[in-house]
């Protein structure tokens, strides 16, 4: 039996309680790139503005990911299997390819993000660091949710405690909390731009929430753990980045710790932070490509980990821009899943086993393209543009194609639309 349930709903007997899900979701939100985003905010906002923007951004992210967590807990399905309802079976392959491909890319980038600063600080050969960290992270991701939970139990408190110590030192170096809150940026960042950074930092990764939340025992625990994780985990990452950038000009807490002379704690924080991020990325990529190939997720994790490790430095040097562009394509996917479940199907899906999916459902494909275009070209907040644009096109087109949509059994609708 596939204990990760790559191609089926997670049964009730394999669901996890509140605390196990809580640490997994916290580990999910402890994302290194969020610290860089926090650094941008710290250098462009006062602390009062920073706090309000982070709270508002996390509220938007929490609503988005909380909705996806609810669907996942109710159905027991991953993002990729949920996509079959809205996109069709073959149409879901586009979703899985985009999600899986970006996560393999981020895995390779993450290895380099660990190896480069550690090499500079210690002189250890960079290729050796990449190979060893790639093997270790792939090995733990192979064991799925159990390994993710164990890793998060260790990593989350370690990052929070060591990072907080470093932030405390940085605040003391600045003259205390009064001076931190008295800080005024040399060049201010517009509030719309600041909110874009907050939401955009994790909107793409948040689309993968169902891959983890499907293991929650109840819908309530899935939503609550997701919401709290974003408000705590993402806020920590933003705060670490902001204080570090104000104090030293560096946004990554591990780099701040290197400057402070805390070499070993810095390596621990950097390693654990990237490890939790990379394991989540590799796990999600395995689920995505399993949906396409029907190969067991654990085998694909090994393959994806090998690809990410071999290409780590190339991805780090050449692919980050493309990954950022592809990241803008992911929030419209989650938005379509939310619209399909809550707006069109009124919160009810027939069980996965009962469904006979249409090959491709074009309203979802066109809505995704429109949402991606809205995120790229319309003024405002790109992730929100993508989410709103895709929902309007998807719901409107679907209702136009079949005015009897809500009156017919969903299984029939999915064969006909």
mmCIF file of C-alpha atoms in Angstrom:
data_model
loop_
_atom_site.group_PDB
_atom_site.id
_atom_site.type_symbol
_atom_site.label_atom_id
_atom_site.label_comp_id
_atom_site.label_asym_id
_atom_site.label_seq_id
_atom_site.Cartn_x
_atom_site.Cartn_y
_atom_site.Cartn_z
ATOM 1 C CA UNK A 1 0.000 0.000 0.000
ATOM 2 C CA UNK A 2 1.173 3.524 -0.838
ATOM 3 C CA UNK A 3 1.304 5.104 2.630
ATOM 4 C CA UNK A 4 1.497 8.579 1.099
ATOM 5 C CA UNK A 5 -1.729 8.000 -0.874
ATOM 6 C CA UNK A 6 -0.377 9.660 -3.998
ATOM 7 C CA UNK A 7 -3.312 8.600 -6.176
ATOM 8 C CA UNK A 8 -6.143 8.238 -3.673
ATOM 9 C CA UNK A 9 -7.800 9.963 -0.733
ATOM 10 C CA UNK A 10 -6.118 9.683 2.664
ATOM 11 C CA UNK A 11 -8.310 7.338 4.743
ATOM 12 C CA UNK A 12 -9.479 8.350 8.212
ATOM 13 C CA UNK A 13 -7.218 5.714 9.816
ATOM 14 C CA UNK A 14 -4.119 7.546 8.545
ATOM 15 C CA UNK A 15 -5.090 11.099 9.505
ATOM 16 C CA UNK A 16 -3.060 13.120 12.040
ATOM 17 C CA UNK A 17 -4.087 15.111 15.103
ATOM 18 C CA UNK A 18 -3.810 18.845 15.724
ATOM 19 C CA UNK A 19 -0.263 19.101 17.076
ATOM 20 C CA UNK A 20 1.361 16.896 14.462
ATOM 21 C CA UNK A 21 -0.323 18.894 11.702
ATOM 22 C CA UNK A 22 0.586 22.139 13.440
ATOM 23 C CA UNK A 23 4.348 21.493 13.412
ATOM 24 C CA UNK A 24 4.212 20.217 9.820
ATOM 25 C CA UNK A 25 2.427 23.376 8.670
ATOM 26 C CA UNK A 26 4.819 25.557 10.691
ATOM 27 C CA UNK A 27 7.743 23.847 8.989
ATOM 28 C CA UNK A 28 6.003 24.491 5.682
ATOM 29 C CA UNK A 29 5.870 28.247 6.367
ATOM 30 C CA UNK A 30 9.482 28.514 7.598
ATOM 31 C CA UNK A 31 10.607 29.511 4.113
ATOM 32 C CA UNK A 32 14.018 31.102 3.522
ATOM 33 C CA UNK A 33 12.837 33.324 0.669
ATOM 34 C CA UNK A 34 10.329 34.965 3.041
ATOM 35 C CA UNK A 35 13.255 36.374 5.025
ATOM 36 C CA UNK A 36 14.544 38.081 1.877
ATOM 37 C CA UNK A 37 11.074 39.544 1.381
ATOM 38 C CA UNK A 38 11.103 40.698 5.008
ATOM 39 C CA UNK A 39 14.439 42.369 4.349
ATOM 40 C CA UNK A 40 12.946 44.336 1.442
ATOM 41 C CA UNK A 41 10.090 45.458 3.682
ATOM 42 C CA UNK A 42 12.413 46.363 6.537
ATOM 43 C CA UNK A 43 14.447 48.700 4.360
ATOM 44 C CA UNK A 44 11.373 50.382 2.890
ATOM 45 C CA UNK A 45 8.883 50.697 5.783
ATOM 46 C CA UNK A 46 8.756 51.971 9.327
ATOM 47 C CA UNK A 47 8.241 49.227 11.909
ATOM 48 C CA UNK A 48 4.605 50.251 12.433
ATOM 49 C CA UNK A 49 3.945 50.013 8.698
ATOM 50 C CA UNK A 50 5.870 46.749 8.557
ATOM 51 C CA UNK A 51 3.717 45.159 11.268
ATOM 52 C CA UNK A 52 0.452 46.183 9.602
ATOM 53 C CA UNK A 53 1.558 45.032 6.149
ATOM 54 C CA UNK A 54 2.722 41.651 7.449
ATOM 55 C CA UNK A 55 -0.532 41.119 9.355
ATOM 56 C CA UNK A 56 -2.636 42.070 6.325
ATOM 57 C CA UNK A 57 -0.524 39.994 3.952
ATOM 58 C CA UNK A 58 -0.698 36.960 6.214
ATOM 59 C CA UNK A 59 -4.463 37.419 6.565
ATOM 60 C CA UNK A 60 -4.832 37.247 2.771
ATOM 61 C CA UNK A 61 -2.502 34.255 2.574
ATOM 62 C CA UNK A 62 -4.302 32.621 5.500
ATOM 63 C CA UNK A 63 -7.703 32.927 3.819
ATOM 64 C CA UNK A 64 -6.309 31.512 0.570
ATOM 65 C CA UNK A 65 -4.456 28.593 2.136
ATOM 66 C CA UNK A 66 -7.114 28.016 4.808
ATOM 67 C CA UNK A 67 -9.732 27.488 2.094
ATOM 68 C CA UNK A 68 -7.485 24.993 0.332
ATOM 69 C CA UNK A 69 -6.787 23.240 3.653
ATOM 70 C CA UNK A 70 -10.541 22.878 4.268
ATOM 71 C CA UNK A 71 -11.085 21.215 0.885
ATOM 72 C CA UNK A 72 -8.102 18.905 1.408
ATOM 73 C CA UNK A 73 -9.241 17.782 4.858
ATOM 74 C CA UNK A 74 -12.803 17.173 3.664
ATOM 75 C CA UNK A 75 -11.796 15.162 0.600
ATOM 76 C CA UNK A 76 -8.435 13.740 1.708
ATOM 77 C CA UNK A 77 -6.985 14.672 -1.687
ATOM 78 C CA UNK A 78 -3.757 16.354 -2.759
ATOM 79 C CA UNK A 79 -3.663 19.477 -4.905
ATOM 80 C CA UNK A 80 -3.066 17.332 -7.972
ATOM 81 C CA UNK A 81 -6.024 15.018 -7.447
ATOM 82 C CA UNK A 82 -8.295 17.932 -6.545
ATOM 83 C CA UNK A 83 -7.294 19.520 -9.850
ATOM 84 C CA UNK A 84 -8.989 16.672 -11.723
ATOM 85 C CA UNK A 85 -12.405 17.958 -10.624
ATOM 86 C CA UNK A 86 -11.872 21.413 -12.124
ATOM 87 C CA UNK A 87 -9.302 20.771 -14.879
ATOM 88 C CA UNK A 88 -10.179 17.196 -15.904
ATOM 89 C CA UNK A 89 -7.878 14.194 -15.614
ATOM 90 C CA UNK A 90 -5.500 15.125 -18.445
ATOM 91 C CA UNK A 91 -5.929 18.815 -17.677
ATOM 92 C CA UNK A 92 -4.653 18.187 -14.161
ATOM 93 C CA UNK A 93 -1.341 17.115 -15.699
ATOM 94 C CA UNK A 94 -0.680 20.771 -16.566
ATOM 95 C CA UNK A 95 -1.218 21.652 -12.897
ATOM 96 C CA UNK A 96 1.050 18.842 -11.736
ATOM 97 C CA UNK A 97 3.780 19.717 -14.238
ATOM 98 C CA UNK A 98 3.806 23.386 -13.199
ATOM 99 C CA UNK A 99 3.728 22.623 -9.476
ATOM 100 C CA UNK A 100 6.136 19.688 -9.658
ATOM 101 C CA UNK A 101 8.597 21.448 -11.954
ATOM 102 C CA UNK A 102 8.822 24.600 -9.853
ATOM 103 C CA UNK A 103 9.359 22.557 -6.689
ATOM 104 C CA UNK A 104 12.231 20.557 -8.206
ATOM 105 C CA UNK A 105 13.708 23.898 -9.285
ATOM 106 C CA UNK A 106 13.392 25.373 -5.805
ATOM 107 C CA UNK A 107 14.930 22.208 -4.318
ATOM 108 C CA UNK A 108 18.063 22.719 -6.417
ATOM 109 C CA UNK A 109 18.167 26.440 -5.640
ATOM 110 C CA UNK A 110 17.796 25.646 -1.932
ATOM 111 C CA UNK A 111 20.813 23.326 -1.975
ATOM 112 C CA UNK A 112 22.920 26.096 -3.463
ATOM 113 C CA UNK A 113 21.495 28.648 -0.991
ATOM 114 C CA UNK A 114 22.873 26.402 1.760
ATOM 115 C CA UNK A 115 26.189 25.545 0.137
ATOM 116 C CA UNK A 116 27.271 29.029 -1.004
ATOM 117 C CA UNK A 117 27.257 30.828 2.386
ATOM 118 C CA UNK A 118 28.577 27.796 4.288
ATOM 119 C CA UNK A 119 31.431 27.526 1.781
ATOM 120 C CA UNK A 120 32.274 31.215 2.289
ATOM 121 C CA UNK A 121 32.160 30.897 6.076
ATOM 122 C CA UNK A 122 33.989 27.594 6.502
ATOM 123 C CA UNK A 123 35.889 26.897 3.288
ATOM 124 C CA UNK A 124 34.273 23.458 2.899
ATOM 125 C CA UNK A 125 34.136 22.431 -0.768
ATOM 126 C CA UNK A 126 30.879 23.629 -2.341
ATOM 127 C CA UNK A 127 30.316 20.515 -4.469
ATOM 128 C CA UNK A 128 30.730 18.343 -1.378
ATOM 129 C CA UNK A 129 28.187 20.444 0.519
ATOM 130 C CA UNK A 130 25.665 20.207 -2.335
ATOM 131 C CA UNK A 131 26.037 16.440 -2.745
ATOM 132 C CA UNK A 132 25.834 15.637 0.974
ATOM 133 C CA UNK A 133 22.898 17.992 1.654
ATOM 134 C CA UNK A 134 21.116 16.752 -1.489
ATOM 135 C CA UNK A 135 21.441 13.120 -0.379
ATOM 136 C CA UNK A 136 20.329 13.858 3.210
ATOM 137 C CA UNK A 137 17.320 15.951 2.177
ATOM 138 C CA UNK A 138 16.232 13.476 -0.502
ATOM 139 C CA UNK A 139 16.558 10.599 1.973
ATOM 140 C CA UNK A 140 14.273 12.260 4.542
ATOM 141 C CA UNK A 141 11.726 13.329 1.883
ATOM 142 C CA UNK A 142 11.574 9.699 0.715
ATOM 143 C CA UNK A 143 9.838 8.763 3.992
ATOM 144 C CA UNK A 144 7.021 11.266 3.459
ATOM 145 C CA UNK A 145 4.799 12.843 6.092
ATOM 146 C CA UNK A 146 6.300 10.989 9.063
ATOM 147 C CA UNK A 147 9.753 12.321 8.254
ATOM 148 C CA UNK A 148 8.380 15.815 7.613
ATOM 149 C CA UNK A 149 6.710 15.783 11.026
ATOM 150 C CA UNK A 150 9.888 14.641 12.817
ATOM 151 C CA UNK A 151 12.007 17.191 10.979
ATOM 152 C CA UNK A 152 9.566 19.988 11.776
ATOM 153 C CA UNK A 153 9.463 18.996 15.475
ATOM 154 C CA UNK A 154 13.231 19.570 15.600
ATOM 155 C CA UNK A 155 13.653 22.409 13.108
ATOM 156 C CA UNK A 156 10.840 24.791 14.047
ATOM 157 C CA UNK A 157 11.828 25.403 17.708
ATOM 158 C CA UNK A 158 15.547 25.429 16.847
ATOM 159 C CA UNK A 159 15.094 28.071 14.128
ATOM 160 C CA UNK A 160 12.739 30.122 16.316
ATOM 161 C CA UNK A 161 15.019 30.080 19.381
ATOM 162 C CA UNK A 162 18.382 30.599 17.663
ATOM 163 C CA UNK A 163 16.931 33.136 15.260
ATOM 164 C CA UNK A 164 15.313 35.069 18.098
ATOM 165 C CA UNK A 165 18.629 35.187 19.980
ATOM 166 C CA UNK A 166 20.277 36.657 16.908
ATOM 167 C CA UNK A 167 17.486 39.196 16.440
ATOM 168 C CA UNK A 168 17.844 40.171 20.107
ATOM 169 C CA UNK A 169 21.560 40.808 19.592
ATOM 170 C CA UNK A 170 20.806 42.837 16.458
ATOM 171 C CA UNK A 171 18.264 44.979 18.330
ATOM 172 C CA UNK A 172 20.776 45.567 21.143
ATOM 173 C CA UNK A 173 23.376 46.621 18.573
ATOM 174 C CA UNK A 174 20.875 49.175 17.240
ATOM 175 C CA UNK A 175 20.284 50.615 20.710
ATOM 176 C CA UNK A 176 17.148 48.755 21.775
ATOM 177 C CA UNK A 177 13.498 48.452 20.773
ATOM 178 C CA UNK A 178 12.957 52.212 20.976
ATOM 179 C CA UNK A 179 15.531 52.788 18.246
ATOM 180 C CA UNK A 180 14.123 49.957 16.164
ATOM 181 C CA UNK A 181 10.655 51.504 16.213
ATOM 182 C CA UNK A 182 12.113 54.954 15.634
ATOM 183 C CA UNK A 183 13.785 53.732 12.441
ATOM 184 C CA UNK A 184 12.762 55.574 9.283
ATOM 185 C CA UNK A 185 13.799 54.179 5.888
ATOM 186 C CA UNK A 186 15.953 56.298 3.583
ATOM 187 C CA UNK A 187 13.680 55.474 0.645
ATOM 188 C CA UNK A 188 10.102 54.459 1.428
ATOM 189 C CA UNK A 189 8.262 51.563 -0.168
ATOM 190 C CA UNK A 190 4.680 52.095 -1.324
ATOM 191 C CA UNK A 191 2.074 50.209 0.695
ATOM 192 C CA UNK A 192 0.679 48.495 -2.426
ATOM 193 C CA UNK A 193 4.182 47.324 -3.329
ATOM 194 C CA UNK A 194 4.741 46.171 0.259
ATOM 195 C CA UNK A 195 1.525 44.157 0.250
ATOM 196 C CA UNK A 196 2.532 42.652 -3.096
ATOM 197 C CA UNK A 197 5.780 41.457 -1.529
ATOM 198 C CA UNK A 198 3.949 40.022 1.511
ATOM 199 C CA UNK A 199 1.359 38.108 -0.484
ATOM 200 C CA UNK A 200 3.648 37.156 -3.346
ATOM 201 C CA UNK A 201 6.265 35.667 -1.033
ATOM 202 C CA UNK A 202 4.187 32.555 -0.384
ATOM 203 C CA UNK A 203 1.137 32.636 -2.670
ATOM 204 C CA UNK A 204 2.728 30.124 -5.025
ATOM 205 C CA UNK A 205 3.916 27.779 -2.264
ATOM 206 C CA UNK A 206 0.576 28.129 -0.487
ATOM 207 C CA UNK A 207 -1.123 26.551 -3.511
ATOM 208 C CA UNK A 208 0.440 23.268 -2.359
ATOM 209 C CA UNK A 209 -1.307 23.400 1.029
ATOM 210 C CA UNK A 210 -3.648 20.453 0.221
ATOM 211 C CA UNK A 211 -0.635 18.142 -0.209
ATOM 212 C CA UNK A 212 -0.093 18.405 3.562
ATOM 213 C CA UNK A 213 -3.483 19.424 4.998
ATOM 214 C CA UNK A 214 -5.171 16.286 3.544
ATOM 215 C CA UNK A 215 -3.701 14.359 6.485
ATOM 216 C CA UNK A 216 -5.635 16.401 9.091
ATOM 217 C CA UNK A 217 -8.249 14.484 11.079
ATOM 218 C CA UNK A 218 -10.807 17.278 10.932
ATOM 219 C CA UNK A 219 -11.539 20.229 8.693
ATOM 220 C CA UNK A 220 -11.335 22.508 11.729
ATOM 221 C CA UNK A 221 -7.818 21.406 12.667
ATOM 222 C CA UNK A 222 -6.676 21.711 9.035
ATOM 223 C CA UNK A 223 -7.897 25.302 8.765
ATOM 224 C CA UNK A 224 -6.797 26.393 12.249
ATOM 225 C CA UNK A 225 -3.287 24.903 11.986
ATOM 226 C CA UNK A 226 -2.852 26.497 8.561
ATOM 227 C CA UNK A 227 -4.012 29.922 9.723
ATOM 228 C CA UNK A 228 -1.890 29.897 12.870
ATOM 229 C CA UNK A 229 1.135 28.574 10.997
ATOM 230 C CA UNK A 230 0.990 31.439 8.530
ATOM 231 C CA UNK A 231 0.563 34.076 11.206
ATOM 232 C CA UNK A 232 3.395 32.650 13.317
ATOM 233 C CA UNK A 233 5.785 31.033 10.832
ATOM 234 C CA UNK A 234 5.576 33.567 8.045
ATOM 235 C CA UNK A 235 5.652 36.458 10.523
ATOM 236 C CA UNK A 236 8.839 35.059 12.118
ATOM 237 C CA UNK A 237 10.509 34.839 8.713
ATOM 238 C CA UNK A 238 9.498 38.402 7.799
ATOM 239 C CA UNK A 239 10.619 39.718 11.205
ATOM 240 C CA UNK A 240 13.991 37.967 11.021
ATOM 241 C CA UNK A 241 14.556 39.450 7.576
ATOM 242 C CA UNK A 242 13.406 42.956 8.514
ATOM 243 C CA UNK A 243 15.465 43.301 11.694
ATOM 244 C CA UNK A 244 18.507 41.785 10.045
ATOM 245 C CA UNK A 245 18.338 44.166 7.098
ATOM 246 C CA UNK A 246 17.832 47.237 9.297
ATOM 247 C CA UNK A 247 20.686 46.267 11.632
ATOM 248 C CA UNK A 248 23.283 44.850 9.229
ATOM 249 C CA UNK A 249 21.941 45.293 5.694
ATOM 250 C CA UNK A 250 21.482 41.501 5.420
ATOM 251 C CA UNK A 251 18.032 39.920 5.212
ATOM 252 C CA UNK A 252 18.857 36.245 5.772
ATOM 253 C CA UNK A 253 19.063 35.509 9.520
ATOM 254 C CA UNK A 254 21.863 32.995 8.947
ATOM 255 C CA UNK A 255 23.991 35.662 7.215
ATOM 256 C CA UNK A 256 23.285 38.053 10.097
ATOM 257 C CA UNK A 257 24.475 35.342 12.487
ATOM 258 C CA UNK A 258 27.665 34.853 10.455
ATOM 259 C CA UNK A 259 28.366 38.601 10.824
ATOM 260 C CA UNK A 260 27.662 38.325 14.573
ATOM 261 C CA UNK A 261 30.238 35.547 14.836
ATOM 262 C CA UNK A 262 27.620 32.869 15.585
ATOM 263 C CA UNK A 263 29.037 30.470 12.973
ATOM 264 C CA UNK A 264 27.720 27.127 14.265
ATOM 265 C CA UNK A 265 24.225 28.461 15.162
ATOM 266 C CA UNK A 266 24.115 30.106 11.723
ATOM 267 C CA UNK A 267 24.862 26.835 9.949
ATOM 268 C CA UNK A 268 22.231 25.059 12.088
ATOM 269 C CA UNK A 269 19.554 27.670 11.365
ATOM 270 C CA UNK A 270 20.400 27.865 7.661
ATOM 271 C CA UNK A 271 20.537 24.093 7.285
ATOM 272 C CA UNK A 272 17.294 23.378 9.132
ATOM 273 C CA UNK A 273 15.443 26.212 7.403
ATOM 274 C CA UNK A 274 16.385 25.046 3.929
ATOM 275 C CA UNK A 275 15.924 21.392 4.893
ATOM 276 C CA UNK A 276 12.274 21.904 5.886
ATOM 277 C CA UNK A 277 11.640 23.961 2.741
ATOM 278 C CA UNK A 278 13.383 21.482 0.456
ATOM 279 C CA UNK A 279 11.717 18.414 1.935
ATOM 280 C CA UNK A 280 8.309 20.008 1.437
ATOM 281 C CA UNK A 281 9.285 20.914 -2.138
ATOM 282 C CA UNK A 282 10.530 17.430 -2.955
ATOM 283 C CA UNK A 283 7.498 15.780 -1.345
ATOM 284 C CA UNK A 284 5.094 17.974 -3.329
ATOM 285 C CA UNK A 285 6.994 17.425 -6.579
ATOM 286 C CA UNK A 286 6.749 13.668 -6.077
ATOM 287 C CA UNK A 287 2.976 13.894 -5.708
ATOM 288 C CA UNK A 288 2.734 16.041 -8.831
ATOM 289 C CA UNK A 289 4.701 13.778 -11.127
ATOM 290 C CA UNK A 290 3.008 10.717 -9.633
ATOM 291 C CA UNK A 291 -0.316 12.136 -10.864
ATOM 292 C CA UNK A 292 1.132 12.337 -14.379
ATOM 293 C CA UNK A 293 3.122 9.101 -14.538
ATOM 294 C CA UNK A 294 1.212 6.943 -12.000
ATOM 295 C CA UNK A 295 4.614 5.955 -10.581
ATOM 296 C CA UNK A 296 4.835 5.714 -6.797
ATOM 297 C CA UNK A 297 5.680 9.049 -5.146
ATOM 298 C CA UNK A 298 8.666 7.700 -3.195
ATOM 299 C CA UNK A 299 10.462 6.623 -6.399
ATOM 300 C CA UNK A 300 9.850 10.010 -7.987
ATOM 301 C CA UNK A 301 11.211 11.771 -4.896
ATOM 302 C CA UNK A 302 14.547 10.009 -5.438
ATOM 303 C CA UNK A 303 14.581 10.910 -9.135
ATOM 304 C CA UNK A 304 13.584 14.540 -8.507
ATOM 305 C CA UNK A 305 16.144 14.848 -5.718
ATOM 306 C CA UNK A 306 18.864 13.538 -8.050
ATOM 307 C CA UNK A 307 17.902 16.041 -10.764
ATOM 308 C CA UNK A 308 17.767 18.938 -8.297
ATOM 309 C CA UNK A 309 21.140 18.004 -6.789
ATOM 310 C CA UNK A 310 22.952 17.600 -10.128
ATOM 311 C CA UNK A 311 21.566 20.880 -11.459
ATOM 312 C CA UNK A 312 21.759 22.842 -8.175
ATOM 313 C CA UNK A 313 24.354 25.440 -9.147
ATOM 314 C CA UNK A 314 22.955 25.869 -12.665
ATOM 315 C CA UNK A 315 19.490 26.416 -11.221
ATOM 316 C CA UNK A 316 20.886 28.855 -8.655
ATOM 317 C CA UNK A 317 22.691 30.892 -11.329
ATOM 318 C CA UNK A 318 20.178 30.729 -14.182
ATOM 319 C CA UNK A 319 16.734 29.604 -13.139
ATOM 320 C CA UNK A 320 15.643 31.826 -10.238
ATOM 321 C CA UNK A 321 14.063 34.364 -12.602
ATOM 322 C CA UNK A 322 12.110 31.646 -14.367
ATOM 323 C CA UNK A 323 11.037 30.143 -11.056
ATOM 324 C CA UNK A 324 9.722 33.541 -9.978
ATOM 325 C CA UNK A 325 7.799 33.856 -13.247
ATOM 326 C CA UNK A 326 6.399 30.336 -12.905
ATOM 327 C CA UNK A 327 5.474 31.146 -9.304
ATOM 328 C CA UNK A 328 3.062 33.768 -10.628
ATOM 329 C CA UNK A 329 1.303 30.983 -12.531
ATOM 330 C CA UNK A 330 0.461 28.974 -9.416
ATOM 331 C CA UNK A 331 -2.000 31.148 -7.396
ATOM 332 C CA UNK A 332 -4.632 31.071 -10.215
ATOM 333 C CA UNK A 333 -4.595 27.271 -9.914
ATOM 334 C CA UNK A 334 -5.537 27.411 -6.229
ATOM 335 C CA UNK A 335 -8.134 30.077 -6.963
ATOM 336 C CA UNK A 336 -9.827 27.846 -9.549
ATOM 337 C CA UNK A 337 -9.893 24.940 -7.090
ATOM 338 C CA UNK A 338 -11.494 27.189 -4.452
ATOM 339 C CA UNK A 339 -14.058 28.581 -6.899
ATOM 340 C CA UNK A 340 -14.972 25.166 -8.209
ATOM 341 C CA UNK A 341 -15.518 23.665 -4.762
ATOM 342 C CA UNK A 342 -17.126 26.548 -2.868
ATOM 343 C CA UNK A 343 -18.930 28.525 -5.575
ATOM 344 C CA UNK A 344 -19.927 26.024 -8.238
ATOM 345 C CA UNK A 345 -20.297 22.822 -6.218
ATOM 346 C CA UNK A 346 -21.427 24.427 -2.939
ATOM 347 C CA UNK A 347 -18.794 22.638 -0.873
ATOM 348 C CA UNK A 348 -19.673 19.121 -2.037
ATOM 349 C CA UNK A 349 -17.652 16.744 -4.187
ATOM 350 C CA UNK A 350 -18.554 13.102 -4.813
ATOM 351 C CA UNK A 351 -15.839 10.744 -3.608
ATOM 352 C CA UNK A 352 -12.787 10.413 -5.807
ATOM 353 C CA UNK A 353 -13.518 6.740 -6.477
ATOM 354 C CA UNK A 354 -17.015 7.542 -7.796
ATOM 355 C CA UNK A 355 -15.804 10.060 -10.351
ATOM 356 C CA UNK A 356 -15.436 9.529 -14.080
ATOM 357 C CA UNK A 357 -13.441 12.590 -15.050
ATOM 358 C CA UNK A 358 -13.565 14.322 -18.412
ATOM 359 C CA UNK A 359 -10.116 14.404 -20.071
ATOM 360 C CA UNK A 360 -9.835 18.214 -20.186
ATOM 361 C CA UNK A 361 -12.174 20.900 -18.863
ATOM 362 C CA UNK A 362 -11.381 23.933 -20.961
ATOM 363 C CA UNK A 363 -13.011 26.586 -18.741
ATOM 364 C CA UNK A 364 -10.348 25.895 -16.108
ATOM 365 C CA UNK A 365 -7.488 25.951 -18.631
ATOM 366 C CA UNK A 366 -8.634 29.252 -20.153
ATOM 367 C CA UNK A 367 -9.274 30.752 -16.708
ATOM 368 C CA UNK A 368 -5.772 29.782 -15.628
ATOM 369 C CA UNK A 369 -4.247 31.479 -18.695
ATOM 370 C CA UNK A 370 -6.367 34.592 -18.020
ATOM 371 C CA UNK A 371 -5.358 34.640 -14.349
ATOM 372 C CA UNK A 372 -1.687 34.265 -15.214
ATOM 373 C CA UNK A 373 -1.993 37.146 -17.703
ATOM 374 C CA UNK A 374 -3.794 39.294 -15.128
ATOM 375 C CA UNK A 375 -1.006 38.679 -12.614
ATOM 376 C CA UNK A 376 1.631 39.682 -15.161
ATOM 377 C CA UNK A 377 0.103 42.681 -16.891
ATOM 378 C CA UNK A 378 -2.612 44.360 -14.794
ATOM 379 C CA UNK A 379 -1.731 47.101 -12.292
ATOM 380 C CA UNK A 380 -2.203 46.384 -8.600
ATOM 381 C CA UNK A 381 -1.180 43.344 -6.568
ATOM 382 C CA UNK A 382 -0.149 40.573 -9.019
ATOM 383 C CA UNK A 383 -1.117 37.475 -6.945
ATOM 384 C CA UNK A 384 -4.525 38.976 -6.136
ATOM 385 C CA UNK A 385 -4.993 39.973 -9.783
ATOM 386 C CA UNK A 386 -4.315 36.383 -10.781
ATOM 387 C CA UNK A 387 -6.652 34.954 -8.165
ATOM 388 C CA UNK A 388 -9.540 37.317 -8.897
ATOM 389 C CA UNK A 389 -9.126 37.152 -12.676
ATOM 390 C CA UNK A 390 -9.094 33.362 -12.811
ATOM 391 C CA UNK A 391 -12.138 33.049 -10.536
ATOM 392 C CA UNK A 392 -14.227 35.508 -12.581
ATOM 393 C CA UNK A 393 -13.374 33.834 -15.902
ATOM 394 C CA UNK A 394 -13.781 30.279 -14.584
ATOM 395 C CA UNK A 395 -17.105 30.771 -12.824
ATOM 396 C CA UNK A 396 -18.544 32.966 -15.560
ATOM 397 C CA UNK A 397 -17.559 30.687 -18.414
ATOM 398 C CA UNK A 398 -18.650 27.511 -16.648
ATOM 399 C CA UNK A 399 -22.085 28.955 -15.867
ATOM 400 C CA UNK A 400 -22.484 30.188 -19.433
ATOM 401 C CA UNK A 401 -21.583 26.791 -20.869
ATOM 402 C CA UNK A 402 -24.134 24.975 -18.770
ATOM 403 C CA UNK A 403 -26.960 26.921 -17.136
ATOM 404 C CA UNK A 404 -28.181 23.703 -15.544
ATOM 405 C CA UNK A 405 -24.869 23.094 -13.799
ATOM 406 C CA UNK A 406 -26.199 23.195 -10.256
ATOM 407 C CA UNK A 407 -29.277 21.110 -11.027
ATOM 408 C CA UNK A 408 -27.460 18.073 -12.419
ATOM 409 C CA UNK A 409 -25.420 15.448 -10.554
ATOM 410 C CA UNK A 410 -21.790 16.497 -10.518
ATOM 411 C CA UNK A 411 -20.536 13.241 -12.058
ATOM 412 C CA UNK A 412 -22.722 13.879 -15.097
ATOM 413 C CA UNK A 413 -21.703 17.535 -15.254
ATOM 414 C CA UNK A 414 -18.025 16.638 -15.298
ATOM 415 C CA UNK A 415 -18.565 14.300 -18.253
ATOM 416 C CA UNK A 416 -20.568 16.848 -20.189
ATOM 417 C CA UNK A 417 -19.024 20.268 -19.515
#
